[in-house]
PDB file of N, CA and C in Angstrom:
ATOM      1  N   UNK A1058      -8.759  -4.466   8.174  1.00  0.00           N
ATOM      2  CA  UNK A1058      -7.514  -4.611   8.869  1.00  0.00           C
ATOM      3  C   UNK A1058      -6.304  -4.480   7.978  1.00  0.00           C
ATOM      4  N   UNK A1059      -6.358  -4.828   6.687  1.00  0.00           N
ATOM      5  CA  UNK A1059      -5.208  -4.488   5.847  1.00  0.00           C
ATOM      6  C   UNK A1059      -5.125  -2.970   5.660  1.00  0.00           C
ATOM      7  N   UNK A1060      -3.895  -2.465   5.635  1.00  0.00           N
ATOM      8  CA  UNK A1060      -3.660  -1.037   5.460  1.00  0.00           C
ATOM      9  C   UNK A1060      -2.519  -0.840   4.473  1.00  0.00           C
ATOM     10  N   UNK A1061      -2.728   0.039   3.524  1.00  0.00           N
ATOM     11  CA  UNK A1061      -1.699   0.419   2.552  1.00  0.00           C
ATOM     12  C   UNK A1061      -1.496   1.920   2.647  1.00  0.00           C
ATOM     13  N   UNK A1062      -0.235   2.306   2.795  1.00  0.00           N
ATOM     14  CA  UNK A1062       0.131   3.727   2.751  1.00  0.00           C
ATOM     15  C   UNK A1062       1.208   3.882   1.696  1.00  0.00           C
ATOM     16  N   UNK A1063       1.001   4.824   0.788  1.00  0.00           N
ATOM     17  CA  UNK A1063       2.011   5.135  -0.220  1.00  0.00           C
ATOM     18  C   UNK A1063       2.467   6.569  -0.031  1.00  0.00           C
ATOM     19  N   UNK A1064       3.776   6.735  -0.004  1.00  0.00           N
ATOM     20  CA  UNK A1064       4.397   8.064   0.004  1.00  0.00           C
ATOM     21  C   UNK A1064       5.219   8.165  -1.268  1.00  0.00           C
ATOM     22  N   UNK A1065       5.134   9.307  -1.934  1.00  0.00           N
ATOM     23  CA  UNK A1065       5.896   9.512  -3.163  1.00  0.00           C
ATOM     24  C   UNK A1065       6.290  10.974  -3.298  1.00  0.00           C
ATOM     25  N   UNK A1066       7.365  11.192  -4.048  1.00  0.00           N
ATOM     26  CA  UNK A1066       7.789  12.554  -4.341  1.00  0.00           C
ATOM     27  C   UNK A1066       7.191  13.062  -5.652  1.00  0.00           C
ATOM     28  N   UNK A1067       6.451  12.206  -6.332  1.00  0.00           N
ATOM     29  CA  UNK A1067       5.860  12.579  -7.618  1.00  0.00           C
ATOM     30  C   UNK A1067       4.494  13.230  -7.394  1.00  0.00           C
ATOM     31  N   UNK A1068       4.278  14.373  -8.007  1.00  0.00           N
ATOM     32  CA  UNK A1068       2.984  15.049  -7.922  1.00  0.00           C
ATOM     33  C   UNK A1068       1.969  14.264  -8.758  1.00  0.00           C
ATOM     34  N   UNK A1069       0.947  13.779  -8.104  1.00  0.00           N
ATOM     35  CA  UNK A1069      -0.091  12.971  -8.748  1.00  0.00           C
ATOM     36  C   UNK A1069      -1.429  13.655  -8.505  1.00  0.00           C
ATOM     37  N   UNK A1070      -2.213  13.853  -9.548  1.00  0.00           N
ATOM     38  CA  UNK A1070      -3.499  14.521  -9.346  1.00  0.00           C
ATOM     39  C   UNK A1070      -4.442  13.615  -8.550  1.00  0.00           C
ATOM     40  N   UNK A1071      -5.416  14.230  -7.921  1.00  0.00           N
ATOM     41  CA  UNK A1071      -6.318  13.538  -6.994  1.00  0.00           C
ATOM     42  C   UNK A1071      -7.092  12.409  -7.670  1.00  0.00           C
ATOM     43  N   UNK A1072      -7.461  12.583  -8.915  1.00  0.00           N
ATOM     44  CA  UNK A1072      -8.186  11.528  -9.633  1.00  0.00           C
ATOM     45  C   UNK A1072      -7.312  10.294  -9.796  1.00  0.00           C
ATOM     46  N   UNK A1073      -6.055  10.484 -10.179  1.00  0.00           N
ATOM     47  CA  UNK A1073      -5.130   9.357 -10.329  1.00  0.00           C
ATOM     48  C   UNK A1073      -4.835   8.709  -8.986  1.00  0.00           C
ATOM     49  N   UNK A1074      -4.740   9.514  -7.924  1.00  0.00           N
ATOM     50  CA  UNK A1074      -4.541   8.956  -6.588  1.00  0.00           C
ATOM     51  C   UNK A1074      -5.699   8.032  -6.212  1.00  0.00           C
ATOM     52  N   UNK A1075      -6.899   8.525  -6.400  1.00  0.00           N
ATOM     53  CA  UNK A1075      -8.087   7.749  -6.042  1.00  0.00           C
ATOM     54  C   UNK A1075      -8.207   6.489  -6.882  1.00  0.00           C
ATOM     55  N   UNK A1076      -7.933   6.594  -8.166  1.00  0.00           N
ATOM     56  CA  UNK A1076      -7.975   5.430  -9.054  1.00  0.00           C
ATOM     57  C   UNK A1076      -6.972   4.378  -8.593  1.00  0.00           C
ATOM     58  N   UNK A1077      -5.746   4.813  -8.285  1.00  0.00           N
ATOM     59  CA  UNK A1077      -4.732   3.890  -7.788  1.00  0.00           C
ATOM     60  C   UNK A1077      -5.179   3.243  -6.476  1.00  0.00           C
ATOM     61  N   UNK A1078      -5.635   4.053  -5.521  1.00  0.00           N
ATOM     62  CA  UNK A1078      -6.020   3.511  -4.211  1.00  0.00           C
ATOM     63  C   UNK A1078      -7.134   2.478  -4.330  1.00  0.00           C
ATOM     64  N   UNK A1079      -8.079   2.713  -5.215  1.00  0.00           N
ATOM     65  CA  UNK A1079      -9.173   1.748  -5.407  1.00  0.00           C
ATOM     66  C   UNK A1079      -8.658   0.451  -6.023  1.00  0.00           C
ATOM     67  N   UNK A1080      -7.775   0.557  -7.006  1.00  0.00           N
ATOM     68  CA  UNK A1080      -7.215  -0.644  -7.638  1.00  0.00           C
ATOM     69  C   UNK A1080      -6.361  -1.424  -6.645  1.00  0.00           C
ATOM     70  N   UNK A1081      -5.541  -0.716  -5.865  1.00  0.00           N
ATOM     71  CA  UNK A1081      -4.690  -1.368  -4.876  1.00  0.00           C
ATOM     72  C   UNK A1081      -5.526  -2.005  -3.773  1.00  0.00           C
ATOM     73  N   UNK A1082      -6.590  -1.338  -3.352  1.00  0.00           N
ATOM     74  CA  UNK A1082      -7.477  -1.879  -2.324  1.00  0.00           C
ATOM     75  C   UNK A1082      -8.090  -3.200  -2.769  1.00  0.00           C
ATOM     76  N   UNK A1083      -8.584  -3.225  -3.994  1.00  0.00           N
ATOM     77  CA  UNK A1083      -9.181  -4.452  -4.537  1.00  0.00           C
ATOM     78  C   UNK A1083      -8.144  -5.568  -4.626  1.00  0.00           C
ATOM     79  N   UNK A1084      -6.927  -5.233  -5.070  1.00  0.00           N
ATOM     80  CA  UNK A1084      -5.870  -6.249  -5.200  1.00  0.00           C
ATOM     81  C   UNK A1084      -5.450  -6.790  -3.838  1.00  0.00           C
ATOM     82  N   UNK A1085      -5.330  -5.920  -2.863  1.00  0.00           N
ATOM     83  CA  UNK A1085      -4.954  -6.352  -1.515  1.00  0.00           C
ATOM     84  C   UNK A1085      -6.028  -7.269  -0.934  1.00  0.00           C
ATOM     85  N   UNK A1086      -7.296  -6.888  -1.079  1.00  0.00           N
ATOM     86  CA  UNK A1086      -8.387  -7.727  -0.576  1.00  0.00           C
ATOM     87  C   UNK A1086      -8.361  -9.100  -1.231  1.00  0.00           C
ATOM     88  N   UNK A1087      -8.149  -9.143  -2.533  1.00  0.00           N
ATOM     89  CA  UNK A1087      -8.118 -10.419  -3.255  1.00  0.00           C
ATOM     90  C   UNK A1087      -6.921 -11.273  -2.806  1.00  0.00           C
ATOM     91  N   UNK A1088      -5.751 -10.680  -2.753  1.00  0.00           N
ATOM     92  CA  UNK A1088      -4.541 -11.424  -2.402  1.00  0.00           C
ATOM     93  C   UNK A1088      -4.597 -11.942  -0.968  1.00  0.00           C
ATOM     94  N   UNK A1089      -5.079 -11.109  -0.055  1.00  0.00           N
ATOM     95  CA  UNK A1089      -5.125 -11.494   1.361  1.00  0.00           C
ATOM     96  C   UNK A1089      -6.390 -12.269   1.715  1.00  0.00           C
ATOM     97  N   UNK A1090      -7.304 -12.380   0.750  1.00  0.00           N
ATOM     98  CA  UNK A1090      -8.570 -13.074   0.958  1.00  0.00           C
ATOM     99  C   UNK A1090      -9.324 -12.487   2.152  1.00  0.00           C
ATOM    100  N   UNK A1091      -9.390 -11.156   2.154  1.00  0.00           N
ATOM    101  CA  UNK A1091     -10.111 -10.423   3.191  1.00  0.00           C
ATOM    102  C   UNK A1091     -11.159  -9.570   2.502  1.00  0.00           C
ATOM    103  N   UNK A1092     -12.246  -9.318   3.186  1.00  0.00           N
ATOM    104  CA  UNK A1092     -13.307  -8.488   2.615  1.00  0.00           C
ATOM    105  C   UNK A1092     -12.788  -7.063   2.439  1.00  0.00           C
ATOM    106  N   UNK A1093     -13.037  -6.498   1.274  1.00  0.00           N
ATOM    107  CA  UNK A1093     -12.505  -5.164   0.977  1.00  0.00           C
ATOM    108  C   UNK A1093     -13.056  -4.087   1.909  1.00  0.00           C
ATOM    109  N   UNK A1094     -14.186  -4.335   2.552  1.00  0.00           N
ATOM    110  CA  UNK A1094     -14.733  -3.318   3.458  1.00  0.00           C
ATOM    111  C   UNK A1094     -13.794  -3.036   4.636  1.00  0.00           C
ATOM    112  N   UNK A1095     -12.800  -3.907   4.862  1.00  0.00           N
ATOM    113  CA  UNK A1095     -11.842  -3.696   5.939  1.00  0.00           C
ATOM    114  C   UNK A1095     -10.509  -3.127   5.457  1.00  0.00           C
ATOM    115  N   UNK A1096     -10.327  -2.956   4.163  1.00  0.00           N
ATOM    116  CA  UNK A1096      -9.057  -2.451   3.620  1.00  0.00           C
ATOM    117  C   UNK A1096      -9.060  -0.918   3.671  1.00  0.00           C
ATOM    118  N   UNK A1097      -7.985  -0.354   4.243  1.00  0.00           N
ATOM    119  CA  UNK A1097      -7.823   1.100   4.295  1.00  0.00           C
ATOM    120  C   UNK A1097      -6.590   1.472   3.474  1.00  0.00           C
ATOM    121  N   UNK A1098      -6.684   2.586   2.731  1.00  0.00           N
ATOM    122  CA  UNK A1098      -5.565   3.053   1.925  1.00  0.00           C
ATOM    123  C   UNK A1098      -5.326   4.532   2.187  1.00  0.00           C
ATOM    124  N   UNK A1099      -4.080   4.954   1.972  1.00  0.00           N
ATOM    125  CA  UNK A1099      -3.702   6.352   2.194  1.00  0.00           C
ATOM    126  C   UNK A1099      -2.642   6.738   1.171  1.00  0.00           C
ATOM    127  N   UNK A1100      -2.744   7.947   0.641  1.00  0.00           N
ATOM    128  CA  UNK A1100      -1.798   8.457  -0.356  1.00  0.00           C
ATOM    129  C   UNK A1100      -1.192   9.750   0.167  1.00  0.00           C
ATOM    130  N   UNK A1101       0.111   9.765   0.400  1.00  0.00           N
ATOM    131  CA  UNK A1101       0.821  10.967   0.835  1.00  0.00           C
ATOM    132  C   UNK A1101       1.728  11.443  -0.279  1.00  0.00           C
ATOM    133  N   UNK A1102       1.522  12.671  -0.718  1.00  0.00           N
ATOM    134  CA  UNK A1102       2.369  13.261  -1.751  1.00  0.00           C
ATOM    135  C   UNK A1102       2.095  14.741  -1.869  1.00  0.00           C
ATOM    136  N   UNK A1103       2.944  15.525  -2.450  1.00  0.00           N
ATOM    137  CA  UNK A1103       4.330  15.154  -2.718  1.00  0.00           C
ATOM    138  C   UNK A1103       5.154  15.253  -1.438  1.00  0.00           C
ATOM    139  N   UNK A1104       5.978  14.283  -1.226  1.00  0.00           N
ATOM    140  CA  UNK A1104       6.864  14.213  -0.076  1.00  0.00           C
ATOM    141  C   UNK A1104       8.298  14.288  -0.581  1.00  0.00           C
ATOM    142  N   UNK A1105       9.121  15.193  -0.073  1.00  0.00           N
ATOM    143  CA  UNK A1105      10.513  15.211  -0.515  1.00  0.00           C
ATOM    144  C   UNK A1105      11.164  13.854  -0.205  1.00  0.00           C
ATOM    145  N   UNK A1106      11.691  13.198  -1.224  1.00  0.00           N
ATOM    146  CA  UNK A1106      12.293  11.876  -1.075  1.00  0.00           C
ATOM    147  C   UNK A1106      13.447  11.727  -2.050  1.00  0.00           C
ATOM    148  N   UNK A1107      14.413  10.878  -1.673  1.00  0.00           N
ATOM    149  CA  UNK A1107      15.467  10.480  -2.591  1.00  0.00           C
ATOM    150  C   UNK A1107      15.624   8.970  -2.516  1.00  0.00           C
ATOM    151  N   UNK A1108      16.194   8.402  -3.554  1.00  0.00           N
ATOM    152  CA  UNK A1108      16.511   6.972  -3.593  1.00  0.00           C
ATOM    153  C   UNK A1108      17.720   6.827  -4.496  1.00  0.00           C
ATOM    154  N   UNK A1109      18.744   6.158  -4.014  1.00  0.00           N
ATOM    155  CA  UNK A1109      19.954   6.022  -4.811  1.00  0.00           C
ATOM    156  C   UNK A1109      20.645   7.335  -5.070  1.00  0.00           C
ATOM    157  N   UNK A1110      20.425   8.300  -4.176  1.00  0.00           N
ATOM    158  CA  UNK A1110      21.089   9.595  -4.314  1.00  0.00           C
ATOM    159  C   UNK A1110      20.442  10.556  -5.280  1.00  0.00           C
ATOM    160  N   UNK A1111      19.268  10.186  -5.838  1.00  0.00           N
ATOM    161  CA  UNK A1111      18.581  11.093  -6.763  1.00  0.00           C
ATOM    162  C   UNK A1111      17.161  11.352  -6.289  1.00  0.00           C
ATOM    163  N   UNK A1112      16.580  12.428  -6.800  1.00  0.00           N
ATOM    164  CA  UNK A1112      15.190  12.736  -6.468  1.00  0.00           C
ATOM    165  C   UNK A1112      14.247  12.412  -7.633  1.00  0.00           C
ATOM    166  N   UNK A1113      14.665  11.473  -8.480  1.00  0.00           N
ATOM    167  CA  UNK A1113      13.752  10.987  -9.521  1.00  0.00           C
ATOM    168  C   UNK A1113      12.528  10.367  -8.843  1.00  0.00           C
ATOM    169  N   UNK A1114      11.464  10.156  -9.608  1.00  0.00           N
ATOM    170  CA  UNK A1114      10.226   9.605  -9.056  1.00  0.00           C
ATOM    171  C   UNK A1114      10.510   8.350  -8.233  1.00  0.00           C
ATOM    172  N   UNK A1115       9.948   8.317  -7.029  1.00  0.00           N
ATOM    173  CA  UNK A1115      10.182   7.231  -6.087  1.00  0.00           C
ATOM    174  C   UNK A1115       8.928   7.043  -5.230  1.00  0.00           C
ATOM    175  N   UNK A1116       8.759   5.841  -4.687  1.00  0.00           N
ATOM    176  CA  UNK A1116       7.627   5.584  -3.793  1.00  0.00           C
ATOM    177  C   UNK A1116       8.055   4.636  -2.683  1.00  0.00           C
ATOM    178  N   UNK A1117       7.484   4.846  -1.505  1.00  0.00           N
ATOM    179  CA  UNK A1117       7.656   3.959  -0.368  1.00  0.00           C
ATOM    180  C   UNK A1117       6.273   3.540   0.087  1.00  0.00           C
ATOM    181  N   UNK A1118       6.074   2.231   0.233  1.00  0.00           N
ATOM    182  CA  UNK A1118       4.782   1.701   0.643  1.00  0.00           C
ATOM    183  C   UNK A1118       4.902   0.956   1.950  1.00  0.00           C
ATOM    184  N   UNK A1119       3.862   1.061   2.739  1.00  0.00           N
ATOM    185  CA  UNK A1119       3.722   0.246   3.938  1.00  0.00           C
ATOM    186  C   UNK A1119       2.456  -0.578   3.747  1.00  0.00           C
ATOM    187  N   UNK A1120       2.572  -1.882   3.892  1.00  0.00           N
ATOM    188  CA  UNK A1120       1.412  -2.761   3.825  1.00  0.00           C
ATOM    189  C   UNK A1120       1.390  -3.563   5.119  1.00  0.00           C
ATOM    190  N   UNK A1121       0.311  -3.385   5.887  1.00  0.00           N
ATOM    191  CA  UNK A1121       0.169  -4.052   7.177  1.00  0.00           C
ATOM    192  C   UNK A1121      -1.139  -4.823   7.184  1.00  0.00           C
ATOM    193  N   UNK A1122      -1.108  -5.991   7.827  1.00  0.00           N
ATOM    194  CA  UNK A1122      -2.332  -6.774   7.942  1.00  0.00           C
ATOM    195  C   UNK A1122      -2.179  -7.819   9.034  1.00  0.00           C
ATOM    196  N   UNK A1123      -3.278  -8.205   9.603  1.00  0.00           N
ATOM    197  CA  UNK A1123      -3.294  -9.323  10.545  1.00  0.00           C
ATOM    198  C   UNK A1123      -3.137 -10.610   9.746  1.00  0.00           C
ATOM    199  N   UNK A1124      -2.190 -11.441  10.150  1.00  0.00           N
ATOM    200  CA  UNK A1124      -2.017 -12.744   9.509  1.00  0.00           C
ATOM    201  C   UNK A1124      -1.314 -12.708   8.168  1.00  0.00           C
ATOM    202  N   UNK A1125      -0.595 -11.652   7.863  1.00  0.00           N
ATOM    203  CA  UNK A1125       0.128 -11.540   6.592  1.00  0.00           C
ATOM    204  C   UNK A1125       1.203 -12.627   6.522  1.00  0.00           C
ATOM    205  N   UNK A1126       1.208 -13.387   5.440  1.00  0.00           N
ATOM    206  CA  UNK A1126       2.180 -14.468   5.280  1.00  0.00           C
ATOM    207  C   UNK A1126       3.302 -14.057   4.335  1.00  0.00           C
ATOM    208  N   UNK A1127       4.391 -14.804   4.357  1.00  0.00           N
ATOM    209  CA  UNK A1127       5.498 -14.553   3.429  1.00  0.00           C
ATOM    210  C   UNK A1127       5.034 -14.684   1.983  1.00  0.00           C
ATOM    211  N   UNK A1128       4.208 -15.670   1.698  1.00  0.00           N
ATOM    212  CA  UNK A1128       3.706 -15.869   0.341  1.00  0.00           C
ATOM    213  C   UNK A1128       2.853 -14.703  -0.134  1.00  0.00           C
ATOM    214  N   UNK A1129       1.982 -14.214   0.746  1.00  0.00           N
ATOM    215  CA  UNK A1129       1.148 -13.069   0.379  1.00  0.00           C
ATOM    216  C   UNK A1129       1.999 -11.824   0.156  1.00  0.00           C
ATOM    217  N   UNK A1130       3.011 -11.624   1.009  1.00  0.00           N
ATOM    218  CA  UNK A1130       3.901 -10.471   0.830  1.00  0.00           C
ATOM    219  C   UNK A1130       4.621 -10.565  -0.513  1.00  0.00           C
ATOM    220  N   UNK A1131       5.072 -11.765  -0.873  1.00  0.00           N
ATOM    221  CA  UNK A1131       5.734 -11.953  -2.157  1.00  0.00           C
ATOM    222  C   UNK A1131       4.824 -11.653  -3.327  1.00  0.00           C
ATOM    223  N   UNK A1132       3.571 -12.081  -3.218  1.00  0.00           N
ATOM    224  CA  UNK A1132       2.601 -11.807  -4.282  1.00  0.00           C
ATOM    225  C   UNK A1132       2.336 -10.312  -4.391  1.00  0.00           C
ATOM    226  N   UNK A1133       2.114  -9.658  -3.256  1.00  0.00           N
ATOM    227  CA  UNK A1133       1.862  -8.219  -3.277  1.00  0.00           C
ATOM    228  C   UNK A1133       3.076  -7.433  -3.761  1.00  0.00           C
ATOM    229  N   UNK A1134       4.282  -7.948  -3.490  1.00  0.00           N
ATOM    230  CA  UNK A1134       5.509  -7.283  -3.944  1.00  0.00           C
ATOM    231  C   UNK A1134       5.599  -7.260  -5.466  1.00  0.00           C
ATOM    232  N   UNK A1135       4.874  -8.158  -6.125  1.00  0.00           N
ATOM    233  CA  UNK A1135       4.816  -8.161  -7.588  1.00  0.00           C
ATOM    234  C   UNK A1135       3.625  -7.348  -8.100  1.00  0.00           C
ATOM    235  N   UNK A1136       2.475  -7.530  -7.453  1.00  0.00           N
ATOM    236  CA  UNK A1136       1.234  -6.949  -7.961  1.00  0.00           C
ATOM    237  C   UNK A1136       1.127  -5.439  -7.770  1.00  0.00           C
ATOM    238  N   UNK A1137       1.429  -4.953  -6.575  1.00  0.00           N
ATOM    239  CA  UNK A1137       1.233  -3.528  -6.295  1.00  0.00           C
ATOM    240  C   UNK A1137       2.191  -2.643  -7.107  1.00  0.00           C
ATOM    241  N   UNK A1138       3.492  -2.973  -7.214  1.00  0.00           N
ATOM    242  CA  UNK A1138       4.345  -2.151  -8.080  1.00  0.00           C
ATOM    243  C   UNK A1138       3.910  -2.152  -9.546  1.00  0.00           C
ATOM    244  N   UNK A1139       3.304  -3.240 -10.001  1.00  0.00           N
ATOM    245  CA  UNK A1139       2.782  -3.269 -11.369  1.00  0.00           C
ATOM    246  C   UNK A1139       1.678  -2.233 -11.532  1.00  0.00           C
ATOM    247  N   UNK A1140       0.802  -2.146 -10.542  1.00  0.00           N
ATOM    248  CA  UNK A1140      -0.263  -1.135 -10.584  1.00  0.00           C
ATOM    249  C   UNK A1140       0.354   0.262 -10.550  1.00  0.00           C
ATOM    250  N   UNK A1141       1.359   0.454  -9.701  1.00  0.00           N
ATOM    251  CA  UNK A1141       2.018   1.761  -9.602  1.00  0.00           C
ATOM    252  C   UNK A1141       2.674   2.147 -10.925  1.00  0.00           C
ATOM    253  N   UNK A1142       3.394   1.211 -11.536  1.00  0.00           N
ATOM    254  CA  UNK A1142       4.023   1.495 -12.835  1.00  0.00           C
ATOM    255  C   UNK A1142       2.978   1.880 -13.876  1.00  0.00           C
ATOM    256  N   UNK A1143       1.907   1.097 -13.975  1.00  0.00           N
ATOM    257  CA  UNK A1143       0.882   1.318 -14.995  1.00  0.00           C
ATOM    258  C   UNK A1143       0.074   2.586 -14.771  1.00  0.00           C
ATOM    259  N   UNK A1144      -0.259   2.875 -13.517  1.00  0.00           N
ATOM    260  CA  UNK A1144      -1.156   4.003 -13.247  1.00  0.00           C
ATOM    261  C   UNK A1144      -0.441   5.289 -12.862  1.00  0.00           C
ATOM    262  N   UNK A1145       0.722   5.175 -12.190  1.00  0.00           N
ATOM    263  CA  UNK A1145       1.395   6.370 -11.690  1.00  0.00           C
ATOM    264  C   UNK A1145       2.712   6.660 -12.399  1.00  0.00           C
ATOM    265  N   UNK A1146       3.202   5.705 -13.188  1.00  0.00           N
ATOM    266  CA  UNK A1146       4.418   5.924 -13.953  1.00  0.00           C
ATOM    267  C   UNK A1146       5.701   5.935 -13.129  1.00  0.00           C
ATOM    268  N   UNK A1147       5.699   5.255 -11.985  1.00  0.00           N
ATOM    269  CA  UNK A1147       6.904   5.144 -11.164  1.00  0.00           C
ATOM    270  C   UNK A1147       7.479   3.754 -11.382  1.00  0.00           C
ATOM    271  N   UNK A1148       8.745   3.693 -11.770  1.00  0.00           N
ATOM    272  CA  UNK A1148       9.403   2.423 -12.070  1.00  0.00           C
ATOM    273  C   UNK A1148       9.518   1.555 -10.813  1.00  0.00           C
ATOM    274  N   UNK A1149       9.267   0.262 -10.972  1.00  0.00           N
ATOM    275  CA  UNK A1149       9.305  -0.675  -9.844  1.00  0.00           C
ATOM    276  C   UNK A1149      10.669  -0.706  -9.157  1.00  0.00           C
ATOM    277  N   UNK A1150      11.720  -0.396  -9.886  1.00  0.00           N
ATOM    278  CA  UNK A1150      13.057  -0.392  -9.284  1.00  0.00           C
ATOM    279  C   UNK A1150      13.273   0.799  -8.348  1.00  0.00           C
ATOM    280  N   UNK A1151      12.283   1.696  -8.295  1.00  0.00           N
ATOM    281  CA  UNK A1151      12.354   2.873  -7.424  1.00  0.00           C
ATOM    282  C   UNK A1151      11.268   2.815  -6.357  1.00  0.00           C
ATOM    283  N   UNK A1152      10.855   1.595  -6.007  1.00  0.00           N
ATOM    284  CA  UNK A1152       9.800   1.389  -5.010  1.00  0.00           C
ATOM    285  C   UNK A1152      10.313   0.444  -3.929  1.00  0.00           C
ATOM    286  N   UNK A1153      10.184   0.858  -2.684  1.00  0.00           N
ATOM    287  CA  UNK A1153      10.401  -0.027  -1.538  1.00  0.00           C
ATOM    288  C   UNK A1153       9.049  -0.289  -0.899  1.00  0.00           C
ATOM    289  N   UNK A1154       8.894  -1.503  -0.359  1.00  0.00           N
ATOM    290  CA  UNK A1154       7.668  -1.867   0.347  1.00  0.00           C
ATOM    291  C   UNK A1154       8.057  -2.489   1.677  1.00  0.00           C
ATOM    292  N   UNK A1155       7.450  -1.995   2.745  1.00  0.00           N
ATOM    293  CA  UNK A1155       7.616  -2.595   4.065  1.00  0.00           C
ATOM    294  C   UNK A1155       6.336  -3.368   4.397  1.00  0.00           C
ATOM    295  N   UNK A1156       6.487  -4.650   4.667  1.00  0.00           N
ATOM    296  CA  UNK A1156       5.353  -5.493   5.039  1.00  0.00           C
ATOM    297  C   UNK A1156       5.381  -5.739   6.541  1.00  0.00           C
ATOM    298  N   UNK A1157       4.205  -5.701   7.166  1.00  0.00           N
ATOM    299  CA  UNK A1157       4.100  -5.971   8.597  1.00  0.00           C
ATOM    300  C   UNK A1157       2.910  -6.863   8.882  1.00  0.00           C
ATOM    301  N   UNK A1158       3.149  -7.887   9.688  1.00  0.00           N
ATOM    302  CA  UNK A1158       2.081  -8.751  10.178  1.00  0.00           C
ATOM    303  C   UNK A1158       1.745  -8.282  11.590  1.00  0.00           C
ATOM    304  N   UNK A1159       0.549  -7.759  11.777  1.00  0.00           N
ATOM    305  CA  UNK A1159       0.151  -7.212  13.070  1.00  0.00           C
ATOM    306  C   UNK A1159      -0.598  -8.260  13.896  1.00  0.00           C
ATOM    307  N   UNK A1160      -0.234  -8.402  15.167  1.00  0.00           N
ATOM    308  CA  UNK A1160      -1.010  -9.291  16.039  1.00  0.00           C
ATOM    309  C   UNK A1160      -2.438  -8.761  16.188  1.00  0.00           C
ATOM    310  N   UNK A1161      -3.412  -9.644  16.249  1.00  0.00           N
ATOM    311  CA  UNK A1161      -4.823  -9.236  16.374  1.00  0.00           C
ATOM    312  C   UNK A1161      -5.049  -8.272  17.534  1.00  0.00           C
ATOM    313  N   UNK A1162      -4.384  -8.522  18.649  1.00  0.00           N
ATOM    314  CA  UNK A1162      -4.597  -7.688  19.828  1.00  0.00           C
ATOM    315  C   UNK A1162      -3.961  -6.307  19.697  1.00  0.00           C
ATOM    316  N   UNK A1163      -3.169  -6.086  18.643  1.00  0.00           N
ATOM    317  CA  UNK A1163      -2.545  -4.794  18.413  1.00  0.00           C
ATOM    318  C   UNK A1163      -3.192  -4.036  17.255  1.00  0.00           C
ATOM    319  N   UNK A1164      -4.341  -4.492  16.792  1.00  0.00           N
ATOM    320  CA  UNK A1164      -5.049  -3.826  15.693  1.00  0.00           C
ATOM    321  C   UNK A1164      -6.434  -3.442  16.190  1.00  0.00           C
ATOM    322  N   UNK A1165      -6.658  -2.133  16.362  1.00  0.00           N
ATOM    323  CA  UNK A1165      -7.922  -1.654  16.898  1.00  0.00           C
ATOM    324  C   UNK A1165      -8.922  -1.302  15.816  1.00  0.00           C
ATOM    325  N   UNK A1166     -10.173  -1.528  16.143  1.00  0.00           N
ATOM    326  CA  UNK A1166     -11.280  -1.161  15.252  1.00  0.00           C
ATOM    327  C   UNK A1166     -12.583  -1.188  16.031  1.00  0.00           C
ATOM    328  N   UNK A1167     -13.437  -0.225  15.782  1.00  0.00           N
ATOM    329  CA  UNK A1167     -14.782  -0.204  16.321  1.00  0.00           C
ATOM    330  C   UNK A1167     -14.790  -0.341  17.842  1.00  0.00           C
ATOM    331  N   UNK A1168     -13.937   0.400  18.504  1.00  0.00           N
ATOM    332  CA  UNK A1168     -13.817   0.472  19.975  1.00  0.00           C
ATOM    333  C   UNK A1168     -13.281  -0.811  20.598  1.00  0.00           C
ATOM    334  N   UNK A1169     -12.576  -1.599  19.812  1.00  0.00           N
ATOM    335  CA  UNK A1169     -11.983  -2.824  20.347  1.00  0.00           C
ATOM    336  C   UNK A1169     -10.821  -3.251  19.479  1.00  0.00           C
ATOM    337  N   UNK A1170     -10.363  -4.470  19.658  1.00  0.00           N
ATOM    338  CA  UNK A1170      -9.319  -5.032  18.820  1.00  0.00           C
ATOM    339  C   UNK A1170      -9.865  -6.294  18.168  1.00  0.00           C
ATOM    340  N   UNK A1171      -9.132  -6.769  17.170  1.00  0.00           N
ATOM    341  CA  UNK A1171      -9.547  -7.985  16.484  1.00  0.00           C
ATOM    342  C   UNK A1171      -9.176  -9.208  17.305  1.00  0.00           C
TER     343      UNK A1171
END
């Protein structure tokens, strides 16, 4: 049920994308205390993007989950950009993250909802 989508204007090779997605998936599962088998990740790039009027490397993330708390969002706001900086070389000051807490009845899986 947790979902992470990253969009960036930086060209990242497929190996680095996969490495990042696996690290982020594990971190999200740990932080949200959810089994990783339910974590889905997606990497969209290169996407034309600007931030602060420039097209320097930038990323936008969406993190959605059932039962996401303010505390968990705060923790992920620190942890995920650290992974991005270390693995993808995008500065945390050029990353926005949108967090969403989805109601169980609005999250579908396996021909039903949670």
